[in-house]
Short mmCIF file of C-alpha atoms in Angstrom, two decimals:
data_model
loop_
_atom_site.label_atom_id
_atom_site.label_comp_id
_atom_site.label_asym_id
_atom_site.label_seq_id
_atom_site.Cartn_x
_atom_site.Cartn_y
_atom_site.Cartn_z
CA UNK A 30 -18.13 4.02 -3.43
CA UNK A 31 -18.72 1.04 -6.83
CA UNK A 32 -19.51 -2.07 -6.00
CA UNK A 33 -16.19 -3.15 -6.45
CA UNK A 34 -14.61 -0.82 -3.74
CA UNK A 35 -17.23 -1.87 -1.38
CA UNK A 36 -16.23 -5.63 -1.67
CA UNK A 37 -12.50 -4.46 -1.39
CA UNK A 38 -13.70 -2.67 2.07
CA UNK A 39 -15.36 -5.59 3.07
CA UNK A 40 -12.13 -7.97 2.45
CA UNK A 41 -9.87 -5.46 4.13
CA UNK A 42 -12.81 -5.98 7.40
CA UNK A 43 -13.10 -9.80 6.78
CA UNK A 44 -8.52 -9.58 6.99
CA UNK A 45 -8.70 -7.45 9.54
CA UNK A 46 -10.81 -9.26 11.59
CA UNK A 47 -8.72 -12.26 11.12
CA UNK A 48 -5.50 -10.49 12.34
CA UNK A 49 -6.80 -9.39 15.98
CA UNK A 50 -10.08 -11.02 16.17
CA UNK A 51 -9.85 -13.17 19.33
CA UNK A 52 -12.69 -15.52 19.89
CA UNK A 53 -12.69 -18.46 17.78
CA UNK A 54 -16.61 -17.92 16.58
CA UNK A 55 -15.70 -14.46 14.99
CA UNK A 56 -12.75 -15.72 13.40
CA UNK A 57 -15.29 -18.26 11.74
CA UNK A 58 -17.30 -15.04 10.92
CA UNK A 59 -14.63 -13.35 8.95
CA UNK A 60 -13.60 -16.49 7.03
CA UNK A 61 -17.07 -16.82 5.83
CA UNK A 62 -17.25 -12.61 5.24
CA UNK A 63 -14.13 -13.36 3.43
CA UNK A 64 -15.34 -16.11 1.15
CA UNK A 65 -18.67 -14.05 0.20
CA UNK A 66 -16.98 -11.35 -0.63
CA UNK A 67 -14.43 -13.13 -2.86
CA UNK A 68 -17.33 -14.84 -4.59
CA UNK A 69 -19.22 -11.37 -5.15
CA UNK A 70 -16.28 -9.93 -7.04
CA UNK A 71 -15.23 -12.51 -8.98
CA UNK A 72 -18.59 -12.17 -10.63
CA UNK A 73 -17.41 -8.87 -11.61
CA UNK A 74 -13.91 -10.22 -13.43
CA UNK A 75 -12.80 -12.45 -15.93
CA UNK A 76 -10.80 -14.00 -13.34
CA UNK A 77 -11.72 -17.46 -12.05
CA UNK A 78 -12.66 -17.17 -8.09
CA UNK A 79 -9.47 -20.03 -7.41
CA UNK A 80 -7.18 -17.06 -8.72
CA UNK A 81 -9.10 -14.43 -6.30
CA UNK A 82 -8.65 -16.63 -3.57
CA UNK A 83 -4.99 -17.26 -4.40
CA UNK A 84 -4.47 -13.42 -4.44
CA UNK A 85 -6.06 -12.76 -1.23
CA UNK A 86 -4.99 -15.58 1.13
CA UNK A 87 -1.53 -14.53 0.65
CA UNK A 88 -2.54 -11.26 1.91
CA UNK A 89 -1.74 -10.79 6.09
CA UNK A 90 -1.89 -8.43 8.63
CA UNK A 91 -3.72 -4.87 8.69
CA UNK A 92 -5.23 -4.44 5.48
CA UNK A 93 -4.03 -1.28 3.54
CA UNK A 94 -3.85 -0.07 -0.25
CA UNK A 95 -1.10 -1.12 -2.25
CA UNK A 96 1.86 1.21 -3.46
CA UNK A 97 2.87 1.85 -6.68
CA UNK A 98 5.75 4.29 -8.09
CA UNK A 99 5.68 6.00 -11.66
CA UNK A 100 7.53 8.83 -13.06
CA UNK A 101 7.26 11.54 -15.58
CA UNK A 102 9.97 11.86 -18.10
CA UNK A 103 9.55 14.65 -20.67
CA UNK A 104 11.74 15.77 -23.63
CA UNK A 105 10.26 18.83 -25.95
CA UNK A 106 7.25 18.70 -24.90
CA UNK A 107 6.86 14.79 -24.98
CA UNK A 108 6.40 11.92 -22.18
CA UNK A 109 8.12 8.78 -22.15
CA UNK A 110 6.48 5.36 -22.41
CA UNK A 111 6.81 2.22 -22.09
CA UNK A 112 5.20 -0.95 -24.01
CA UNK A 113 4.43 -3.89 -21.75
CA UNK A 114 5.77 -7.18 -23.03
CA UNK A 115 2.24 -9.10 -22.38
CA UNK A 116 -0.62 -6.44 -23.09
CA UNK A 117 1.55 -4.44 -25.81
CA UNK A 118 -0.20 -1.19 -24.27
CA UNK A 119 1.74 1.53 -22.97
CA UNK A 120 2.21 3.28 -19.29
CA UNK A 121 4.73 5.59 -17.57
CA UNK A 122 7.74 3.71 -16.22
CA UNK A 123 7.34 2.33 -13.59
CA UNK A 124 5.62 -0.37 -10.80
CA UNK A 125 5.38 -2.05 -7.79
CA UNK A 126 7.40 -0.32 -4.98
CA UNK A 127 9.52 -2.72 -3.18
CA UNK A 128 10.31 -3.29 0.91
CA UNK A 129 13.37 -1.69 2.01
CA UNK A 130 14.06 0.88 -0.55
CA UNK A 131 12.82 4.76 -0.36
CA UNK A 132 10.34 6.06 -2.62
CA UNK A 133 13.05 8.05 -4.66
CA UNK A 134 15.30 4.52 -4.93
CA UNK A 135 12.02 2.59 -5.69
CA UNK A 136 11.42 4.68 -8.75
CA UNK A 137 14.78 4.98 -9.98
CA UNK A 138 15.31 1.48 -9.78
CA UNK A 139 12.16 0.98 -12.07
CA UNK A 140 12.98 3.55 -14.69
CA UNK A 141 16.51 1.71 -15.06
CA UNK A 142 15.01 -1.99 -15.31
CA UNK A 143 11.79 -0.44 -17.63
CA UNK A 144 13.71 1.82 -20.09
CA UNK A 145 17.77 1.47 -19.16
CA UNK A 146 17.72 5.14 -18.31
CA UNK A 147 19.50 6.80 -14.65
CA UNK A 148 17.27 9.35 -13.48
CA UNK A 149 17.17 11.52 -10.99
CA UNK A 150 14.03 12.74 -8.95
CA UNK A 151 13.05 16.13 -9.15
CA UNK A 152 9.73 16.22 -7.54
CA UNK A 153 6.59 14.57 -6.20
CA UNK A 154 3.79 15.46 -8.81
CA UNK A 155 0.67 13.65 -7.74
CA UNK A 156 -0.56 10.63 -5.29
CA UNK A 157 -3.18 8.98 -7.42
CA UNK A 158 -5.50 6.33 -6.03
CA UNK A 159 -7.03 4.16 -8.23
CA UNK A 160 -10.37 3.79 -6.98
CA UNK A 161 -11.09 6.69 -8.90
CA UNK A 162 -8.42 7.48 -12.15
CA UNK A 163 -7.90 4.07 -13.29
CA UNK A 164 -10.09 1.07 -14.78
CA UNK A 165 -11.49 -1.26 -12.00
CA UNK A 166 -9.16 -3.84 -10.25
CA UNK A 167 -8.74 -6.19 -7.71
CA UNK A 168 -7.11 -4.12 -5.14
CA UNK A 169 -6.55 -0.25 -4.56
CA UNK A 170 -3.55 1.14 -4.91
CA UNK A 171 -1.75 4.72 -4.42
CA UNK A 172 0.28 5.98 -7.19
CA UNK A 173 3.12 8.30 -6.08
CA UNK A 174 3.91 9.50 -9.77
CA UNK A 175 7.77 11.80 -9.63
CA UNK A 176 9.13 13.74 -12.14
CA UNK A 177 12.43 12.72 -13.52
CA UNK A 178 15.39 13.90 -15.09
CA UNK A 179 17.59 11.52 -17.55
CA UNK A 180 20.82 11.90 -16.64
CA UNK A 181 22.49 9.09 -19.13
CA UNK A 182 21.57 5.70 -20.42
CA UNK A 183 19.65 4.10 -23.59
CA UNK A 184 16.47 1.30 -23.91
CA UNK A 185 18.19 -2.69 -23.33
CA UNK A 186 15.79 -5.92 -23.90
CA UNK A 187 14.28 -7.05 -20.32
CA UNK A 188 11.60 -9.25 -19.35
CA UNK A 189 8.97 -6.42 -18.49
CA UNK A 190 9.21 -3.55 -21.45
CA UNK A 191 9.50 -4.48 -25.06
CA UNK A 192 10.60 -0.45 -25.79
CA UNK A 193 10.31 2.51 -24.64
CA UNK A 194 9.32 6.09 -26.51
CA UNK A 195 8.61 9.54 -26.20
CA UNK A 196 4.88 10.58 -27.44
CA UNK A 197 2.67 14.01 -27.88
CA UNK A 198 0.10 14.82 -24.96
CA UNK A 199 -2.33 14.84 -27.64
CA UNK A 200 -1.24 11.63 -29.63
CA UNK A 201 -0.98 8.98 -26.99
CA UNK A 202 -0.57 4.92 -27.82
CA UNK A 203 -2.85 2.65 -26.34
CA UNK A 204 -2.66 2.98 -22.97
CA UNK A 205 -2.23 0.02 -20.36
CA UNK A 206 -5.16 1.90 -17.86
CA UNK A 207 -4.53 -0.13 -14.75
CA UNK A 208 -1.02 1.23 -15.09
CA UNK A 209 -1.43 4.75 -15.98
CA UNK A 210 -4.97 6.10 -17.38
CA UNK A 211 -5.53 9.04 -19.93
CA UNK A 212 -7.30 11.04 -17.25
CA UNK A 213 -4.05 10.58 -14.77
CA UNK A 214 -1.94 12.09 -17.78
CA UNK A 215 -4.30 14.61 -18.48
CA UNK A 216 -4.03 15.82 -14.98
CA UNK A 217 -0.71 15.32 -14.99
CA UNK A 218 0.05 17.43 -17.78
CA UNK A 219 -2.05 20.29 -16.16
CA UNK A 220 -0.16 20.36 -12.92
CA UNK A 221 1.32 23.48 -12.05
CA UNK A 222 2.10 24.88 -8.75
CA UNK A 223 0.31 21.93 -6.60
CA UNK A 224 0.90 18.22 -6.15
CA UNK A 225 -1.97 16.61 -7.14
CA UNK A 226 -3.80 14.25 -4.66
CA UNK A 227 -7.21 12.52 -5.09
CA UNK A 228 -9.75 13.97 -3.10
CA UNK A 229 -7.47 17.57 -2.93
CA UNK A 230 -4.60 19.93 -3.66
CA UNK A 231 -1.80 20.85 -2.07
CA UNK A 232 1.05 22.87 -2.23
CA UNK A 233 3.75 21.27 -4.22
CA UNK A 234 6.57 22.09 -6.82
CA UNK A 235 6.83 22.91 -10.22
CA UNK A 236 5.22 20.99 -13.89
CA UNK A 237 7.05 18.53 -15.60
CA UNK A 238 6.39 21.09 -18.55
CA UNK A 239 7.68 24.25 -16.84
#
């Protein structure tokens, strides 16, 4: 494990703790775990330790990674993209799964708000977990990533995406790497008969490229 992913285990402890620790000395304990650990990796960000807090004092209950939904949308041997409004760098559609929706409505619902497009799901292609194929940050997530099929639709203005586009494998745009990272395409682009997982294979459906 980075440094980083230890002070995320020691937060998820310090939470945990909180949540069904019962004598009021220990719950002093974890609040002061917490705080150290806060301070510790906000010395490893830009971020300013009031934001860190702010992020992690909203968190309750058990502690677990975060979940995150992207697909893959290909057309001749291209992937579609889309352009962040903020960072002007580029990721698969996609984001933050939401409570009460399936997996499959979660990522439709993204694709239509990111790019305008109805999709429908075709497959689970990899679980991705970003302690390990994506550039360091705050907390872990899983990507489920799904292949998609456009069934109708075209790009419209929103608050997230400022446009969306089909590129090469081999010719990608500057990529947004906490959203998707080069090496998650790459291995995305490789799948075959398997769903990808982080740590191992399994078996699993067809490419996107097939």
């Amino acid at each position: 494990m980075n440094v980083l992913a230890l002070y995320q285990r020691i937060l998820a402890l310090a939470q945990n703790g909180q949540t069904f620790g019962k004598d009021p000395f220990d719950q002093e304990r974890y609040q002061e775990l917490e705080r150290i650990a806060i301070t510790l990796m906000s010395q490893l960000s830009d971020h300013p330790i009031e934001s860190i807090v702010d992020l992690f004092t909203s968190e309750q209950g058990y502690a677990t990674p975060k979940v995150d939904v992207r697909a893959v949308i290909t057309k001749n041997n291209q992937v579609l993209l889309v352009q962040d409004n903020q960072t002007k760098k580029w990721s698969l559609p996609g984001g933050f799964a939401e409570v009460g929706l399936s997996p499959i409505e979660n990522i439709q619902l993204e694709v239509l708000e990111e790019t305008g497009l109805e999709v429908t799901v075709n497959s689970l292609l990899a679980i991705f977990d970003t302690q390990q194929t994506n550039s360091p940050q705050t907390f872990q997530f899983y990507k489920l990533v799904f292949a998609c099929e456009v069934l109708g639709g075209h790009f419209q203005t929103n608050h997230e995406t400022s446009q969306a586009a089909y590129f090469s494998w081999n010719q990608l745009p500057p990529l947004s790497t906490k959203r998707t990272s080069l090496e998650q395409l790459q291995i995305l682009k490789s799948i075959k008969n398997n769903i990808h997982i982080d740590g191992g294979p399994i078996n699993a459906h067809k490419s996107p490229n097939d």
